[in-house]
mmCIF file of C-alpha atoms in Angstrom:
data_model
loop_
_atom_site.group_PDB
_atom_site.id
_atom_site.type_symbol
_atom_site.label_atom_id
_atom_site.label_comp_id
_atom_site.label_asym_id
_atom_site.label_seq_id
_atom_site.Cartn_x
_atom_site.Cartn_y
_atom_site.Cartn_z
ATOM 1 C CA MET A 1 118.443 110.322 -43.460
ATOM 2 C CA SER A 2 122.031 111.761 -43.065
ATOM 3 C CA PRO A 3 124.488 109.584 -40.913
ATOM 4 C CA ASP A 4 124.689 112.499 -38.454
ATOM 5 C CA LEU A 5 121.114 112.689 -38.325
ATOM 6 C CA ALA A 6 120.664 108.551 -37.927
ATOM 7 C CA ARG A 7 123.141 108.716 -35.233
ATOM 8 C CA ALA A 8 121.334 111.674 -33.423
ATOM 9 C CA PHE A 9 117.746 109.464 -33.545
ATOM 10 C CA ARG A 10 119.863 106.442 -32.510
ATOM 11 C CA GLU A 11 121.438 107.962 -29.449
ATOM 12 C CA GLY A 12 117.909 109.432 -28.363
ATOM 13 C CA HIS A 13 116.377 106.288 -28.736
ATOM 14 C CA GLY A 14 114.076 107.418 -31.459
ATOM 15 C CA LEU A 15 114.029 111.097 -30.212
ATOM 16 C CA VAL A 16 115.821 113.999 -31.330
ATOM 17 C CA THR A 17 115.664 117.867 -30.380
ATOM 18 C CA ARG A 18 115.407 120.507 -32.889
ATOM 19 C CA SER A 19 118.602 122.090 -32.160
ATOM 20 C CA ARG A 20 120.066 118.723 -32.848
ATOM 21 C CA VAL A 21 118.232 118.328 -35.890
ATOM 22 C CA LEU A 22 119.482 121.877 -37.191
ATOM 23 C CA ALA A 23 122.982 121.071 -36.480
ATOM 24 C CA CYS A 24 122.875 118.163 -38.591
ATOM 25 C CA GLY A 25 122.138 120.471 -41.574
ATOM 26 C CA VAL A 26 118.291 119.779 -41.799
ATOM 27 C CA SER A 27 116.446 123.162 -42.380
ATOM 28 C CA PRO A 28 113.453 124.381 -40.517
ATOM 29 C CA GLU A 29 111.215 124.047 -43.655
ATOM 30 C CA GLN A 30 112.370 120.286 -44.086
ATOM 31 C CA VAL A 31 111.508 119.862 -40.451
ATOM 32 C CA ARG A 32 108.164 121.243 -41.178
ATOM 33 C CA ARG A 33 107.547 118.957 -44.304
ATOM 34 C CA LEU A 34 108.544 115.777 -42.617
ATOM 35 C CA VAL A 35 106.040 116.745 -39.599
ATOM 36 C CA LEU A 36 103.466 117.364 -42.114
ATOM 37 C CA ALA A 37 104.038 114.385 -44.322
ATOM 38 C CA GLY A 38 103.841 112.031 -40.828
ATOM 39 C CA SER A 39 107.387 110.912 -41.058
ATOM 40 C CA TRP A 40 108.202 112.847 -37.982
ATOM 41 C CA VAL A 41 106.045 113.340 -34.774
ATOM 42 C CA GLN A 42 106.595 116.490 -32.339
ATOM 43 C CA VAL A 43 106.429 114.784 -29.151
ATOM 44 C CA ARG A 44 107.016 117.602 -27.415
ATOM 45 C CA ARG A 45 107.840 121.386 -28.515
ATOM 46 C CA GLY A 46 111.391 121.236 -29.925
ATOM 47 C CA VAL A 47 111.407 117.481 -29.594
ATOM 48 C CA TYR A 48 110.798 114.990 -32.377
ATOM 49 C CA ALA A 49 110.383 111.180 -32.822
ATOM 50 C CA ASP A 50 110.524 109.204 -36.096
ATOM 51 C CA ARG A 51 107.078 107.372 -37.128
ATOM 52 C CA GLU A 52 108.547 103.998 -36.117
ATOM 53 C CA THR A 53 109.286 105.025 -32.760
ATOM 54 C CA VAL A 54 105.962 106.216 -31.954
ATOM 55 C CA ASP A 55 104.144 103.712 -33.775
ATOM 56 C CA ALA A 56 106.086 100.977 -31.374
ATOM 57 C CA HIS A 57 104.880 102.930 -28.404
ATOM 58 C CA VAL A 58 101.236 101.359 -28.152
ATOM 59 C CA SER A 59 99.741 101.069 -24.729
ATOM 60 C CA ARG A 60 99.337 104.014 -22.193
ATOM 61 C CA GLN A 61 102.225 103.484 -20.335
ATOM 62 C CA ALA A 62 104.827 103.262 -23.162
ATOM 63 C CA ARG A 63 103.402 106.834 -24.606
ATOM 64 C CA GLN A 64 103.943 108.179 -21.286
ATOM 65 C CA LEU A 65 107.456 106.891 -21.236
ATOM 66 C CA LEU A 66 107.979 108.323 -24.689
ATOM 67 C CA ARG A 67 106.742 111.674 -23.599
ATOM 68 C CA ASP A 68 108.728 111.702 -20.454
ATOM 69 C CA ARG A 69 112.089 111.003 -22.460
ATOM 70 C CA ALA A 70 111.221 113.738 -24.735
ATOM 71 C CA ALA A 71 110.656 116.155 -21.707
ATOM 72 C CA CYS A 72 113.592 115.123 -20.027
ATOM 73 C CA LEU A 73 115.853 116.228 -23.284
ATOM 74 C CA ARG A 74 114.534 119.776 -22.490
ATOM 75 C CA VAL A 75 115.338 120.031 -19.027
ATOM 76 C CA THR A 76 118.711 121.531 -18.706
ATOM 77 C CA VAL A 77 119.584 121.607 -14.735
ATOM 78 C CA PRO A 78 120.981 118.646 -13.150
ATOM 79 C CA HIS A 79 117.997 116.136 -12.349
ATOM 80 C CA VAL A 80 117.255 112.334 -11.964
ATOM 81 C CA ARG A 81 113.652 111.279 -13.335
ATOM 82 C CA SER A 82 111.450 110.039 -10.312
ATOM 83 C CA HIS A 83 107.931 108.913 -9.234
ATOM 84 C CA GLU A 84 106.116 107.770 -12.094
ATOM 85 C CA SER A 85 108.785 108.717 -14.822
ATOM 86 C CA ALA A 86 111.344 106.581 -12.792
ATOM 87 C CA ALA A 87 109.074 103.791 -12.474
ATOM 88 C CA LEU A 88 108.166 103.433 -16.184
ATOM 89 C CA GLU A 89 111.825 103.426 -17.075
ATOM 90 C CA LEU A 90 112.363 100.638 -14.324
ATOM 91 C CA GLY A 91 109.738 98.415 -15.778
ATOM 92 C CA MET A 92 107.554 99.012 -12.506
ATOM 93 C CA ASP A 93 103.854 98.763 -12.919
ATOM 94 C CA VAL A 94 101.882 102.175 -12.361
ATOM 95 C CA PHE A 95 98.672 103.552 -11.979
ATOM 96 C CA LEU A 96 98.757 106.825 -14.102
ATOM 97 C CA PRO A 97 96.653 109.625 -13.624
ATOM 98 C CA GLN A 98 94.160 110.687 -16.256
ATOM 99 C CA GLN A 99 96.575 113.594 -17.235
ATOM 100 C CA GLY A 100 100.152 112.415 -17.156
ATOM 101 C CA VAL A 101 103.060 114.612 -16.210
ATOM 102 C CA THR A 102 106.791 114.258 -16.341
ATOM 103 C CA HIS A 103 108.448 113.891 -12.832
ATOM 104 C CA VAL A 104 112.093 114.917 -12.032
ATOM 105 C CA THR A 105 113.977 115.266 -8.836
ATOM 106 C CA ARG A 106 116.801 118.023 -8.387
ATOM 107 C CA PRO A 107 118.855 118.250 -5.324
ATOM 108 C CA GLY A 108 117.706 121.306 -2.800
ATOM 109 C CA LEU A 109 115.373 122.037 -0.543
ATOM 110 C CA GLN A 110 112.096 120.078 -0.306
ATOM 111 C CA GLY A 111 108.926 121.273 -2.355
ATOM 112 C CA SER A 112 107.589 120.658 -6.103
ATOM 113 C CA ARG A 113 106.403 122.740 -8.760
ATOM 114 C CA ASN A 114 104.981 122.180 -12.145
ATOM 115 C CA ARG A 115 106.463 123.879 -15.418
ATOM 116 C CA TYR A 116 104.853 123.130 -18.637
ATOM 117 C CA GLY A 117 103.883 119.463 -17.852
ATOM 118 C CA ILE A 118 107.100 118.591 -16.059
ATOM 119 C CA VAL A 119 106.779 118.472 -12.072
ATOM 120 C CA HIS A 120 110.386 119.563 -10.640
ATOM 121 C CA HIS A 121 110.679 118.111 -6.895
ATOM 122 C CA LEU A 122 113.405 120.059 -5.097
ATOM 123 C CA ALA A 123 114.362 117.158 -2.911
ATOM 124 C CA PRO A 124 117.644 115.651 -1.812
ATOM 125 C CA TYR A 125 118.705 112.242 -2.773
ATOM 126 C CA LEU A 126 121.734 110.071 -2.132
ATOM 127 C CA PRO A 127 124.303 108.777 -4.633
ATOM 128 C CA GLU A 128 123.184 105.146 -4.000
ATOM 129 C CA GLU A 129 119.230 105.783 -4.495
ATOM 130 C CA GLN A 130 120.285 106.344 -8.014
ATOM 131 C CA VAL A 131 120.488 103.914 -11.021
ATOM 132 C CA THR A 132 121.377 104.054 -14.544
ATOM 133 C CA VAL A 133 118.752 102.232 -16.577
ATOM 134 C CA ALA A 134 120.365 99.475 -19.050
ATOM 135 C CA GLY A 135 119.386 100.469 -22.622
ATOM 136 C CA SER A 136 118.230 103.701 -22.289
ATOM 137 C CA GLY A 137 120.840 105.257 -20.069
ATOM 138 C CA ALA A 138 118.296 107.097 -17.983
ATOM 139 C CA ARG A 139 119.449 108.443 -14.767
ATOM 140 C CA VAL A 140 116.600 107.466 -12.157
ATOM 141 C CA LEU A 141 115.947 106.964 -8.445
ATOM 142 C CA GLY A 142 115.846 103.331 -7.751
ATOM 143 C CA PRO A 143 112.644 101.327 -7.162
ATOM 144 C CA THR A 144 112.899 101.634 -3.202
ATOM 145 C CA ARG A 145 112.720 105.275 -3.218
ATOM 146 C CA THR A 146 110.590 105.527 -6.499
ATOM 147 C CA ALA A 147 107.650 103.710 -4.943
ATOM 148 C CA LEU A 148 107.858 105.697 -1.506
ATOM 149 C CA ASP A 149 107.861 108.872 -3.610
ATOM 150 C CA ILE A 150 104.749 107.728 -5.313
ATOM 151 C CA ALA A 151 103.280 106.585 -2.069
ATOM 152 C CA ARG A 152 104.047 110.103 -0.414
ATOM 153 C CA TYR A 153 103.387 112.139 -3.227
ATOM 154 C CA THR A 154 100.135 110.737 -4.695
ATOM 155 C CA GLY A 155 99.070 108.108 -2.099
ATOM 156 C CA GLY A 156 95.984 105.921 -2.376
ATOM 157 C CA ARG A 157 95.695 103.241 -5.014
ATOM 158 C CA ALA A 158 98.814 104.653 -7.071
ATOM 159 C CA GLY A 159 100.886 104.196 -3.812
ATOM 160 C CA LEU A 160 99.984 101.100 -3.234
ATOM 161 C CA VAL A 161 100.429 99.505 -7.154
ATOM 162 C CA ALA A 162 103.907 101.260 -6.690
ATOM 163 C CA VAL A 163 104.718 99.487 -3.675
ATOM 164 C CA ASP A 164 103.542 96.184 -4.630
ATOM 165 C CA SER A 165 105.357 96.528 -7.987
ATOM 166 C CA ALA A 166 108.753 97.516 -6.263
ATOM 167 C CA MET A 167 108.361 94.183 -4.086
ATOM 168 C CA ARG A 168 107.718 91.915 -6.949
ATOM 169 C CA LEU A 169 111.291 93.566 -8.427
ATOM 170 C CA GLY A 170 113.066 92.260 -5.099
ATOM 171 C CA VAL A 171 112.640 95.135 -2.886
ATOM 172 C CA THR A 172 111.654 94.050 0.898
ATOM 173 C CA ARG A 173 109.414 95.486 3.383
ATOM 174 C CA ALA A 174 112.369 96.012 5.386
ATOM 175 C CA ASP A 175 114.249 97.984 2.639
ATOM 176 C CA LEU A 176 111.021 100.259 2.597
ATOM 177 C CA ALA A 177 110.873 100.433 6.484
ATOM 178 C CA VAL A 178 114.667 101.797 6.790
ATOM 179 C CA ALA A 179 114.405 104.171 3.965
ATOM 180 C CA LEU A 180 111.148 105.538 5.500
ATOM 181 C CA GLU A 181 113.249 105.908 8.837
ATOM 182 C CA ALA A 182 115.466 108.412 7.157
ATOM 183 C CA LYS A 183 112.716 110.565 5.743
ATOM 184 C CA THR A 184 110.301 110.994 8.899
ATOM 185 C CA SER A 185 109.856 114.450 8.670
ATOM 186 C CA TRP A 186 109.285 114.522 4.815
ATOM 187 C CA PRO A 187 105.766 115.430 3.392
ATOM 188 C CA GLY A 188 103.289 112.556 3.259
ATOM 189 C CA VAL A 189 105.691 109.892 5.277
ATOM 190 C CA ARG A 190 103.159 108.835 7.081
ATOM 191 C CA ARG A 191 100.753 108.127 4.331
ATOM 192 C CA ALA A 192 103.670 106.096 2.882
ATOM 193 C CA ARG A 193 104.039 103.976 5.913
ATOM 194 C CA GLU A 194 100.415 102.878 5.687
ATOM 195 C CA ILE A 195 100.644 101.970 2.238
ATOM 196 C CA VAL A 196 103.776 99.766 3.035
ATOM 197 C CA GLY A 197 101.863 98.080 5.633
ATOM 198 C CA LEU A 198 99.107 97.156 3.164
ATOM 199 C CA ALA A 199 101.260 96.067 0.362
ATOM 200 C CA ASP A 200 101.578 92.701 -1.140
ATOM 201 C CA PRO A 201 103.672 91.313 -3.729
ATOM 202 C CA GLY A 202 101.329 88.552 -4.501
ATOM 203 C CA SER A 203 99.192 90.955 -6.594
ATOM 204 C CA GLU A 204 101.168 90.507 -9.717
ATOM 205 C CA SER A 205 99.438 93.081 -11.970
ATOM 206 C CA VAL A 206 97.933 96.759 -11.589
ATOM 207 C CA GLY A 207 94.543 95.069 -11.736
ATOM 208 C CA GLU A 208 95.026 92.447 -9.279
ATOM 209 C CA THR A 209 96.434 95.084 -6.706
ATOM 210 C CA LEU A 210 93.309 97.346 -7.324
ATOM 211 C CA ALA A 211 91.029 94.074 -7.026
ATOM 212 C CA ARG A 212 92.588 93.420 -3.606
ATOM 213 C CA ASP A 213 92.131 97.065 -2.570
ATOM 214 C CA LEU A 214 88.665 96.469 -3.400
ATOM 215 C CA VAL A 215 88.342 93.218 -1.765
ATOM 216 C CA ASN A 216 89.872 94.395 1.495
ATOM 217 C CA SER A 217 87.510 97.599 1.476
ATOM 218 C CA LEU A 218 84.472 95.213 2.036
ATOM 219 C CA GLY A 219 85.194 94.958 5.742
ATOM 220 C CA PHE A 220 85.511 91.310 6.090
ATOM 221 C CA GLY A 221 89.200 91.316 6.566
ATOM 222 C CA ARG A 222 92.353 91.074 4.491
ATOM 223 C CA ALA A 223 92.481 88.818 1.274
ATOM 224 C CA GLU A 224 94.993 86.123 0.686
ATOM 225 C CA THR A 225 96.862 86.482 -2.497
ATOM 226 C CA GLN A 226 97.771 83.725 -4.826
ATOM 227 C CA PHE A 227 95.687 81.084 -3.069
ATOM 228 C CA GLY A 228 96.333 77.629 -4.702
ATOM 229 C CA LEU A 229 94.341 74.347 -4.907
ATOM 230 C CA THR A 230 95.335 70.711 -6.270
ATOM 231 C CA ASP A 231 94.027 67.336 -6.711
ATOM 232 C CA GLY A 232 97.329 65.617 -7.514
ATOM 233 C CA ARG A 233 96.817 66.238 -11.298
ATOM 234 C CA ARG A 234 95.629 69.672 -11.456
ATOM 235 C CA THR A 235 96.938 72.734 -9.649
ATOM 236 C CA VAL A 236 95.414 75.942 -9.758
ATOM 237 C CA TRP A 237 95.970 79.555 -8.416
ATOM 238 C CA VAL A 238 93.496 82.203 -7.741
ATOM 239 C CA ASP A 239 94.267 85.798 -7.244
ATOM 240 C CA LEU A 240 92.582 86.376 -4.055
ATOM 241 C CA ARG A 241 90.786 84.367 -1.181
ATOM 242 C CA LEU A 242 88.686 85.601 1.710
ATOM 243 C CA GLY A 243 87.073 82.940 3.926
ATOM 244 C CA ARG A 244 85.700 80.346 1.232
ATOM 245 C CA HIS A 245 85.236 82.797 -1.355
ATOM 246 C CA LEU A 246 87.458 83.353 -4.281
ATOM 247 C CA PHE A 247 88.063 86.535 -6.468
ATOM 248 C CA GLU A 248 89.501 86.538 -9.815
ATOM 249 C CA PHE A 249 90.638 89.535 -11.575
ATOM 250 C CA ASP A 250 89.752 89.522 -15.424
ATOM 251 C CA GLY A 251 91.540 91.786 -17.877
ATOM 252 C CA LYS A 252 91.628 91.359 -21.635
ATOM 253 C CA VAL A 253 95.417 91.004 -21.559
ATOM 254 C CA LYS A 254 95.006 87.406 -20.102
ATOM 255 C CA TYR A 255 92.739 86.128 -22.737
ATOM 256 C CA MET A 256 94.646 88.055 -25.554
ATOM 257 C CA ARG A 257 98.167 86.537 -24.555
ATOM 258 C CA ASP A 258 96.851 83.167 -25.193
ATOM 259 C CA ALA A 259 95.113 83.996 -28.377
ATOM 260 C CA ALA A 260 98.279 86.006 -29.575
ATOM 261 C CA ALA A 261 100.168 82.780 -29.263
ATOM 262 C CA GLY A 262 97.717 81.064 -31.689
ATOM 263 C CA VAL A 263 94.868 79.495 -29.187
ATOM 264 C CA ASP A 264 91.463 79.984 -30.360
ATOM 265 C CA PRO A 265 89.695 82.520 -28.102
ATOM 266 C CA SER A 266 86.840 80.308 -27.173
ATOM 267 C CA GLU A 267 89.139 77.522 -26.442
ATOM 268 C CA VAL A 268 90.807 80.137 -23.720
ATOM 269 C CA VAL A 269 87.098 80.903 -22.479
ATOM 270 C CA TRP A 270 86.327 77.400 -21.981
ATOM 271 C CA GLU A 271 89.483 76.553 -19.962
ATOM 272 C CA GLU A 272 88.892 79.495 -17.802
ATOM 273 C CA LYS A 273 85.372 78.232 -17.503
ATOM 274 C CA LYS A 274 86.638 74.499 -16.412
ATOM 275 C CA ARG A 275 89.360 76.304 -14.153
ATOM 276 C CA GLN A 276 86.356 78.187 -12.349
ATOM 277 C CA ASP A 277 84.209 74.653 -12.074
ATOM 278 C CA PHE A 278 87.331 72.937 -10.663
ATOM 279 C CA CYS A 279 87.705 75.585 -7.770
ATOM 280 C CA CYS A 280 84.043 75.823 -6.957
ATOM 281 C CA GLY A 281 83.997 72.161 -6.648
ATOM 282 C CA PHE A 282 85.646 72.387 -3.411
ATOM 283 C CA LYS A 283 82.763 74.066 -2.058
ATOM 284 C CA LEU A 284 84.010 77.567 -2.916
ATOM 285 C CA GLY A 285 82.270 80.654 -4.188
ATOM 286 C CA MET A 286 83.747 82.875 -6.877
ATOM 287 C CA SER A 287 83.524 86.416 -7.939
ATOM 288 C CA ARG A 288 84.995 87.739 -11.073
ATOM 289 C CA ILE A 289 86.470 91.622 -11.237
ATOM 290 C CA THR A 290 86.824 93.744 -14.219
ATOM 291 C CA TRP A 291 88.386 96.956 -14.919
ATOM 292 C CA PRO A 292 85.207 98.719 -14.662
ATOM 293 C CA ASP A 293 84.803 97.482 -11.060
ATOM 294 C CA VAL A 294 88.046 98.875 -9.972
ATOM 295 C CA MET A 295 87.580 102.420 -11.647
ATOM 296 C CA PRO A 296 85.920 105.087 -9.312
ATOM 297 C CA SER A 297 82.654 105.182 -11.094
ATOM 298 C CA GLY A 298 82.384 101.474 -10.490
ATOM 299 C CA LEU A 299 83.400 101.195 -7.050
ATOM 300 C CA VAL A 300 80.200 101.519 -5.344
ATOM 301 C CA ALA A 301 78.342 98.750 -7.413
ATOM 302 C CA ALA A 302 81.077 96.415 -7.284
ATOM 303 C CA ARG A 303 81.394 96.623 -3.618
ATOM 304 C CA ALA A 304 77.642 96.115 -3.300
ATOM 305 C CA ARG A 305 77.890 92.893 -5.669
ATOM 306 C CA LEU A 306 80.852 91.426 -4.102
ATOM 307 C CA ARG A 307 79.571 91.650 -0.467
ATOM 308 C CA ARG A 308 76.420 89.707 -1.534
ATOM 309 C CA GLU A 309 78.383 87.108 -3.352
ATOM 310 C CA TYR A 310 80.588 86.810 -0.264
ATOM 311 C CA VAL A 311 77.686 86.524 2.342
ATOM 312 C CA ASP A 312 75.999 84.078 0.048
ATOM 313 C CA THR A 313 78.931 82.124 0.089
ATOM 314 C CA CYS A 314 79.340 82.080 3.815
ATOM 315 C CA THR A 315 75.699 81.079 4.445
ATOM 316 C CA ARG A 316 76.428 78.138 2.071
ATOM 317 C CA PHE A 317 79.595 76.872 3.057
ATOM 318 C CA GLY A 318 80.608 78.889 6.166
ATOM 319 C CA GLU A 319 84.097 80.653 6.316
ATOM 320 C CA SER A 320 86.762 77.962 7.491
ATOM 321 C CA ILE A 321 89.275 76.311 4.929
ATOM 322 C CA ALA A 322 90.445 73.945 7.458
ATOM 323 C CA ASP A 323 88.891 71.018 5.213
ATOM 324 C CA LEU A 324 91.244 72.286 2.337
ATOM 325 C CA GLU A 325 94.423 71.859 3.751
ATOM 326 C CA PRO A 326 95.134 68.464 2.054
ATOM 327 C CA TYR A 327 94.473 70.152 -1.372
ATOM 328 C CA ARG A 328 96.921 73.241 -0.618
ATOM 329 C CA PRO A 329 99.780 72.998 -3.168
ATOM 330 C CA ARG A 330 103.261 72.326 -1.100
ATOM 331 C CA THR A 331 105.190 74.763 -3.119
ATOM 332 C CA ALA A 332 104.767 78.314 -3.602
ATOM 333 C CA ARG A 333 103.381 79.433 -6.894
ATOM 334 C CA ARG A 334 106.470 80.039 -9.759
ATOM 335 C CA ARG A 335 105.890 84.020 -10.287
ATOM 336 C CA ARG A 336 104.590 84.994 -13.878
ATOM 337 C CA ALA A 337 107.151 86.310 -16.255
ATOM 338 C CA ALA A 338 106.800 90.014 -16.851
#
């Protein structure tokens, strides 16, 4: 690889346009052979990535981020990345749709249009709403505007995930309210306002946000996030509490994380069992929620199961947790690192 081409890939963070490649002296036939050999991957028409870059983007979110960066190399008009595309650059959690698209926002009148998988949002934005992402150098709308744009445009659970995530990054509910006041006539602003009211930064992942939304939909009230218990020697935290019933979201990541650190998987499962036994020893019930439960196809069955388990706990132990006050931690939980 020539120094000029290596520099082009470095400046593009592993991506380079066809025109830049040809300007570096690589012929169209050489490009074709590199792609056929698998050394390069065509991420988008006219944009290539080296194999190392593609292999490093393993998760669905990372793959979408790579596609967004490739798409923006092809957008020639002034723009900033927005919506999910901005959220991914900012490190926010997102609930991606099945068919991911790239979002850019351009100055002008309000409206949106989809061109070849890139949604162009024609909307004004203020200089203070923009940020430049360290490392990638991407110009994006900041977390407050990004969360509200997703809540307005997509709504529902995707909007709730985005607003929860923005609040975990330090955006306050007051920040969101002020930003909404300046956009009272924008489409979807009422939906965004409702989502902000339901947001809770205590849910620390996409899965926990979706689990909270599921539990709240049971009709028994609003769940408390990050409920803690301690006996003076051991302190545990549970994702959600409603009455005397606890709800824990189980994703493979939290088991794989310890396994990757060298802990035997069976020990990880055993420790989780002891943790649940500790909680239930306070005369509490517990339900486990997994990804199939929060997917559209599993919601009806999950609601029916969780209602049964919650009602059973209420029948056995009641709903008041006044007796647990001596066992509540006196300090808030230290937030897990991203």
